[in-house]
mmCIF file with all atom_site columns, C-alpha atoms in Angstrom:
data_model
loop_
_atom_site.group_PDB
_atom_site.id
_atom_site.type_symbol
_atom_site.label_atom_id
_atom_site.label_alt_id
_atom_site.label_comp_id
_atom_site.label_asym_id
_atom_site.label_entity_id
_atom_site.label_seq_id
_atom_site.pdbx_PDB_ins_code
_atom_site.Cartn_x
_atom_site.Cartn_y
_atom_site.Cartn_z
_atom_site.occupancy
_atom_site.B_iso_or_equiv
_atom_site.pdbx_formal_charge
_atom_site.auth_seq_id
_atom_site.auth_comp_id
_atom_site.auth_asym_id
_atom_site.auth_atom_id
_atom_site.pdbx_PDB_model_num
ATOM 1   C CA . UNK Q 1 1   ? -96.162  28.061 -109.773 1.00 91.00 ? 233 UNK Q CA 1
ATOM 2   C CA . UNK Q 1 2   ? -94.848  24.607 -110.590 1.00 93.00 ? 234 UNK Q CA 1
ATOM 3   C CA . UNK Q 1 3   ? -94.231  23.765 -114.213 1.00 96.00 ? 235 UNK Q CA 1
ATOM 4   C CA . UNK Q 1 4   ? -92.799  20.734 -115.948 1.00 98.00 ? 236 UNK Q CA 1
ATOM 5   C CA . UNK Q 1 5   ? -92.252  21.211 -119.658 1.00 97.00 ? 237 UNK Q CA 1
ATOM 6   C CA . UNK Q 1 6   ? -91.277  18.282 -121.848 1.00 97.00 ? 238 UNK Q CA 1
ATOM 7   C CA . UNK Q 1 7   ? -89.602  18.574 -125.214 1.00 96.00 ? 239 UNK Q CA 1
ATOM 8   C CA . UNK Q 1 8   ? -87.893  16.356 -127.741 1.00 96.00 ? 240 UNK Q CA 1
ATOM 9   C CA . UNK Q 1 9   ? -90.662  14.070 -128.877 1.00 94.00 ? 241 UNK Q CA 1
ATOM 10  C CA . UNK Q 1 10  ? -91.275  13.245 -132.497 1.00 97.00 ? 242 UNK Q CA 1
ATOM 11  C CA . UNK Q 1 11  ? -91.281  10.575 -135.161 1.00 98.00 ? 243 UNK Q CA 1
ATOM 12  C CA . UNK Q 1 12  ? -88.425  8.072  -135.392 1.00 98.00 ? 244 UNK Q CA 1
ATOM 13  C CA . UNK Q 1 13  ? -87.909  4.849  -137.296 1.00 98.00 ? 245 UNK Q CA 1
ATOM 14  C CA . UNK Q 1 14  ? -87.512  1.539  -135.469 1.00 98.00 ? 246 UNK Q CA 1
ATOM 15  C CA . UNK Q 1 15  ? -84.001  1.119  -134.120 1.00 98.00 ? 247 UNK Q CA 1
ATOM 16  C CA . UNK Q 1 16  ? -83.513  4.853  -133.925 1.00 98.00 ? 248 UNK Q CA 1
ATOM 17  C CA . UNK Q 1 17  ? -82.851  7.125  -130.979 1.00 98.00 ? 249 UNK Q CA 1
ATOM 18  C CA . UNK Q 1 18  ? -84.586  10.073 -129.416 1.00 98.00 ? 250 UNK Q CA 1
ATOM 19  C CA . UNK Q 1 19  ? -83.862  12.253 -126.425 1.00 98.00 ? 251 UNK Q CA 1
ATOM 20  C CA . UNK Q 1 20  ? -86.494  13.834 -124.227 1.00 98.00 ? 252 UNK Q CA 1
ATOM 21  C CA . UNK Q 1 21  ? -85.964  16.765 -121.888 1.00 98.00 ? 253 UNK Q CA 1
ATOM 22  C CA . UNK Q 1 22  ? -88.007  18.042 -118.989 1.00 98.00 ? 254 UNK Q CA 1
ATOM 23  C CA . UNK Q 1 23  ? -87.511  21.563 -117.682 1.00 98.00 ? 255 UNK Q CA 1
ATOM 24  C CA . UNK Q 1 24  ? -88.771  22.067 -114.142 1.00 97.00 ? 256 UNK Q CA 1
ATOM 25  C CA . UNK Q 1 25  ? -89.578  25.340 -112.442 1.00 96.00 ? 257 UNK Q CA 1
ATOM 26  C CA . UNK Q 1 26  ? -91.103  26.314 -109.120 1.00 95.00 ? 258 UNK Q CA 1
ATOM 27  C CA . UNK Q 1 27  ? -89.709  23.354 -107.164 1.00 92.00 ? 259 UNK Q CA 1
ATOM 28  C CA . UNK Q 1 28  ? -86.339  22.472 -105.636 1.00 92.00 ? 260 UNK Q CA 1
ATOM 29  C CA . UNK Q 1 29  ? -85.437  19.455 -107.720 1.00 91.00 ? 261 UNK Q CA 1
ATOM 30  C CA . UNK Q 1 30  ? -83.121  18.028 -105.062 1.00 92.00 ? 262 UNK Q CA 1
ATOM 31  C CA . UNK Q 1 31  ? -86.038  16.787 -102.924 1.00 94.00 ? 263 UNK Q CA 1
ATOM 32  C CA . UNK Q 1 32  ? -88.031  15.352 -105.793 1.00 96.00 ? 264 UNK Q CA 1
ATOM 33  C CA . UNK Q 1 33  ? -88.040  11.917 -107.336 1.00 97.00 ? 265 UNK Q CA 1
ATOM 34  C CA . UNK Q 1 34  ? -88.062  12.577 -111.055 1.00 98.00 ? 266 UNK Q CA 1
ATOM 35  C CA . UNK Q 1 35  ? -89.597  10.097 -113.425 1.00 98.00 ? 267 UNK Q CA 1
ATOM 36  C CA . UNK Q 1 36  ? -90.768  9.541  -116.951 1.00 98.00 ? 268 UNK Q CA 1
ATOM 37  C CA . UNK Q 1 37  ? -94.090  7.843  -117.610 1.00 98.00 ? 269 UNK Q CA 1
ATOM 38  C CA . UNK Q 1 38  ? -95.787  6.947  -120.853 1.00 98.00 ? 270 UNK Q CA 1
ATOM 39  C CA . UNK Q 1 39  ? -99.341  6.324  -121.884 1.00 98.00 ? 271 UNK Q CA 1
ATOM 40  C CA . UNK Q 1 40  ? -100.900 4.656  -124.887 1.00 94.00 ? 272 UNK Q CA 1
ATOM 41  C CA . UNK Q 1 41  ? -104.500 5.692  -125.631 1.00 87.00 ? 273 UNK Q CA 1
ATOM 42  C CA . UNK Q 1 42  ? -106.912 3.486  -123.740 1.00 91.00 ? 274 UNK Q CA 1
ATOM 43  C CA . UNK Q 1 43  ? -104.246 2.105  -121.467 1.00 94.00 ? 275 UNK Q CA 1
ATOM 44  C CA . UNK Q 1 44  ? -102.962 2.941  -118.006 1.00 95.00 ? 276 UNK Q CA 1
ATOM 45  C CA . UNK Q 1 45  ? -100.038 5.303  -117.640 1.00 96.00 ? 277 UNK Q CA 1
ATOM 46  C CA . UNK Q 1 46  ? -96.888  3.329  -116.841 1.00 97.00 ? 278 UNK Q CA 1
ATOM 47  C CA . UNK Q 1 47  ? -93.607  4.294  -115.258 1.00 98.00 ? 279 UNK Q CA 1
ATOM 48  C CA . UNK Q 1 48  ? -90.690  4.105  -117.666 1.00 98.00 ? 280 UNK Q CA 1
ATOM 49  C CA . UNK Q 1 49  ? -87.786  5.341  -115.551 1.00 98.00 ? 281 UNK Q CA 1
ATOM 50  C CA . UNK Q 1 50  ? -87.330  7.053  -112.210 1.00 98.00 ? 282 UNK Q CA 1
ATOM 51  C CA . UNK Q 1 51  ? -84.368  8.648  -110.531 1.00 97.00 ? 283 UNK Q CA 1
ATOM 52  C CA . UNK Q 1 52  ? -83.904  9.721  -106.944 1.00 96.00 ? 284 UNK Q CA 1
ATOM 53  C CA . UNK Q 1 53  ? -81.735  12.730 -106.265 1.00 91.00 ? 285 UNK Q CA 1
ATOM 54  C CA . UNK Q 1 54  ? -79.085  10.495 -104.666 1.00 90.00 ? 286 UNK Q CA 1
ATOM 55  C CA . UNK Q 1 55  ? -78.696  8.677  -107.972 1.00 89.00 ? 287 UNK Q CA 1
ATOM 56  C CA . UNK Q 1 56  ? -80.748  5.521  -107.454 1.00 93.00 ? 288 UNK Q CA 1
ATOM 57  C CA . UNK Q 1 57  ? -82.477  4.616  -110.698 1.00 94.00 ? 289 UNK Q CA 1
ATOM 58  C CA . UNK Q 1 58  ? -85.205  2.199  -111.668 1.00 97.00 ? 290 UNK Q CA 1
ATOM 59  C CA . UNK Q 1 59  ? -86.453  1.216  -115.099 1.00 98.00 ? 291 UNK Q CA 1
ATOM 60  C CA . UNK Q 1 60  ? -89.411  -0.667 -116.456 1.00 98.00 ? 292 UNK Q CA 1
ATOM 61  C CA . UNK Q 1 61  ? -88.302  -4.101 -117.653 1.00 98.00 ? 293 UNK Q CA 1
ATOM 62  C CA . UNK Q 1 62  ? -89.422  -3.239 -121.172 1.00 97.00 ? 294 UNK Q CA 1
ATOM 63  C CA . UNK Q 1 63  ? -86.863  -0.431 -121.507 1.00 98.00 ? 295 UNK Q CA 1
ATOM 64  C CA . UNK Q 1 64  ? -83.894  -1.730 -119.511 1.00 98.00 ? 296 UNK Q CA 1
ATOM 65  C CA . UNK Q 1 65  ? -80.694  -1.512 -121.520 1.00 97.00 ? 297 UNK Q CA 1
ATOM 66  C CA . UNK Q 1 66  ? -82.289  0.845  -124.062 1.00 98.00 ? 298 UNK Q CA 1
ATOM 67  C CA . UNK Q 1 67  ? -83.367  3.932  -122.095 1.00 98.00 ? 299 UNK Q CA 1
ATOM 68  C CA . UNK Q 1 68  ? -81.287  6.094  -119.792 1.00 98.00 ? 300 UNK Q CA 1
ATOM 69  C CA . UNK Q 1 69  ? -82.643  8.635  -117.336 1.00 98.00 ? 301 UNK Q CA 1
ATOM 70  C CA . UNK Q 1 70  ? -80.481  11.446 -116.012 1.00 97.00 ? 302 UNK Q CA 1
ATOM 71  C CA . UNK Q 1 71  ? -80.982  14.681 -114.148 1.00 96.00 ? 303 UNK Q CA 1
ATOM 72  C CA . UNK Q 1 72  ? -79.235  17.956 -113.431 1.00 95.00 ? 304 UNK Q CA 1
ATOM 73  C CA . UNK Q 1 73  ? -80.595  19.422 -110.216 1.00 94.00 ? 305 UNK Q CA 1
ATOM 74  C CA . UNK Q 1 74  ? -78.755  22.703 -110.658 1.00 94.00 ? 306 UNK Q CA 1
ATOM 75  C CA . UNK Q 1 75  ? -80.238  23.254 -114.110 1.00 96.00 ? 307 UNK Q CA 1
ATOM 76  C CA . UNK Q 1 76  ? -83.587  21.770 -113.014 1.00 96.00 ? 308 UNK Q CA 1
ATOM 77  C CA . UNK Q 1 77  ? -83.550  19.436 -115.966 1.00 97.00 ? 309 UNK Q CA 1
ATOM 78  C CA . UNK Q 1 78  ? -84.385  15.770 -116.393 1.00 98.00 ? 310 UNK Q CA 1
ATOM 79  C CA . UNK Q 1 79  ? -83.560  13.755 -119.473 1.00 98.00 ? 311 UNK Q CA 1
ATOM 80  C CA . UNK Q 1 80  ? -84.550  10.477 -121.060 1.00 98.00 ? 312 UNK Q CA 1
ATOM 81  C CA . UNK Q 1 81  ? -82.294  9.066  -123.740 1.00 98.00 ? 313 UNK Q CA 1
ATOM 82  C CA . UNK Q 1 82  ? -84.094  6.411  -125.739 1.00 98.00 ? 314 UNK Q CA 1
ATOM 83  C CA . UNK Q 1 83  ? -82.127  4.072  -127.972 1.00 98.00 ? 315 UNK Q CA 1
ATOM 84  C CA . UNK Q 1 84  ? -83.067  1.042  -130.063 1.00 98.00 ? 316 UNK Q CA 1
ATOM 85  C CA . UNK Q 1 85  ? -86.627  2.287  -130.194 1.00 98.00 ? 317 UNK Q CA 1
ATOM 86  C CA . UNK Q 1 86  ? -89.417  -0.119 -131.024 1.00 98.00 ? 318 UNK Q CA 1
ATOM 87  C CA . UNK Q 1 87  ? -92.926  0.502  -132.382 1.00 97.00 ? 319 UNK Q CA 1
ATOM 88  C CA . UNK Q 1 88  ? -94.287  -0.521 -128.979 1.00 96.00 ? 320 UNK Q CA 1
ATOM 89  C CA . UNK Q 1 89  ? -92.496  2.464  -127.446 1.00 97.00 ? 321 UNK Q CA 1
ATOM 90  C CA . UNK Q 1 90  ? -94.974  4.711  -129.232 1.00 97.00 ? 322 UNK Q CA 1
ATOM 91  C CA . UNK Q 1 91  ? -96.817  6.714  -126.583 1.00 98.00 ? 323 UNK Q CA 1
ATOM 92  C CA . UNK Q 1 92  ? -97.207  10.097 -124.988 1.00 98.00 ? 324 UNK Q CA 1
ATOM 93  C CA . UNK Q 1 93  ? -94.323  10.546 -122.570 1.00 98.00 ? 325 UNK Q CA 1
ATOM 94  C CA . UNK Q 1 94  ? -94.837  12.534 -119.380 1.00 98.00 ? 326 UNK Q CA 1
ATOM 95  C CA . UNK Q 1 95  ? -92.395  14.035 -116.930 1.00 98.00 ? 327 UNK Q CA 1
ATOM 96  C CA . UNK Q 1 96  ? -93.316  13.548 -113.267 1.00 98.00 ? 328 UNK Q CA 1
ATOM 97  C CA . UNK Q 1 97  ? -91.920  15.133 -110.113 1.00 98.00 ? 329 UNK Q CA 1
ATOM 98  C CA . UNK Q 1 98  ? -92.804  13.584 -106.753 1.00 97.00 ? 330 UNK Q CA 1
ATOM 99  C CA . UNK Q 1 99  ? -91.848  15.189 -103.460 1.00 96.00 ? 331 UNK Q CA 1
ATOM 100 C CA . UNK Q 1 100 ? -89.829  12.578 -101.572 1.00 95.00 ? 332 UNK Q CA 1
ATOM 101 C CA . UNK Q 1 101 ? -91.279  13.728 -98.216  1.00 96.00 ? 333 UNK Q CA 1
ATOM 102 C CA . UNK Q 1 102 ? -94.908  14.610 -98.952  1.00 96.00 ? 334 UNK Q CA 1
ATOM 103 C CA . UNK Q 1 103 ? -95.553  12.443 -102.043 1.00 96.00 ? 335 UNK Q CA 1
ATOM 104 C CA . UNK Q 1 104 ? -97.210  15.390 -103.727 1.00 96.00 ? 336 UNK Q CA 1
ATOM 105 C CA . UNK Q 1 105 ? -96.552  15.149 -107.411 1.00 94.00 ? 337 UNK Q CA 1
ATOM 106 C CA . UNK Q 1 106 ? -96.699  17.206 -110.552 1.00 97.00 ? 338 UNK Q CA 1
ATOM 107 C CA . UNK Q 1 107 ? -97.041  16.328 -114.224 1.00 98.00 ? 339 UNK Q CA 1
ATOM 108 C CA . UNK Q 1 108 ? -95.942  17.848 -117.461 1.00 97.00 ? 340 UNK Q CA 1
ATOM 109 C CA . UNK Q 1 109 ? -98.244  18.181 -120.440 1.00 97.00 ? 341 UNK Q CA 1
ATOM 110 C CA . UNK Q 1 110 ? -96.672  15.255 -122.293 1.00 97.00 ? 342 UNK Q CA 1
ATOM 111 C CA . UNK Q 1 111 ? -94.805  14.849 -125.554 1.00 97.00 ? 343 UNK Q CA 1
ATOM 112 C CA . UNK Q 1 112 ? -95.673  12.399 -128.325 1.00 98.00 ? 344 UNK Q CA 1
ATOM 113 C CA . UNK Q 1 113 ? -93.142  9.786  -129.361 1.00 98.00 ? 345 UNK Q CA 1
ATOM 114 C CA . UNK Q 1 114 ? -93.976  7.772  -132.453 1.00 98.00 ? 346 UNK Q CA 1
ATOM 115 C CA . UNK Q 1 115 ? -91.815  4.889  -133.633 1.00 98.00 ? 347 UNK Q CA 1
ATOM 116 C CA . UNK Q 1 116 ? -92.791  3.867  -137.116 1.00 97.00 ? 348 UNK Q CA 1
ATOM 117 C CA . UNK Q 1 117 ? -91.271  3.030  -140.457 1.00 95.00 ? 349 UNK Q CA 1
#
């Protein structure tokens, strides 16, 4: 059974930092592209950051220079460090795992991040 479990969300003031974690089970992380997405109510889910097992990373323009994605295949963990947070970063953040060969993907349940003073 595949599970992705996010943690680390919460309330932070503008300019603050927050770190998200995603614990994966039931899949060999080495063959999966791991990514973080976010969704604001009423809007389409958008990719925030993605990381291939080889180390290639991509970020949404809106978070470049502020967010950092990392992964530990051995521990089956994926992380998102978010710095200089803005109110517009407020969203539910989801962990995603996509098989690099079959494109089958899995989602976590999401964790709320709220940036507000």
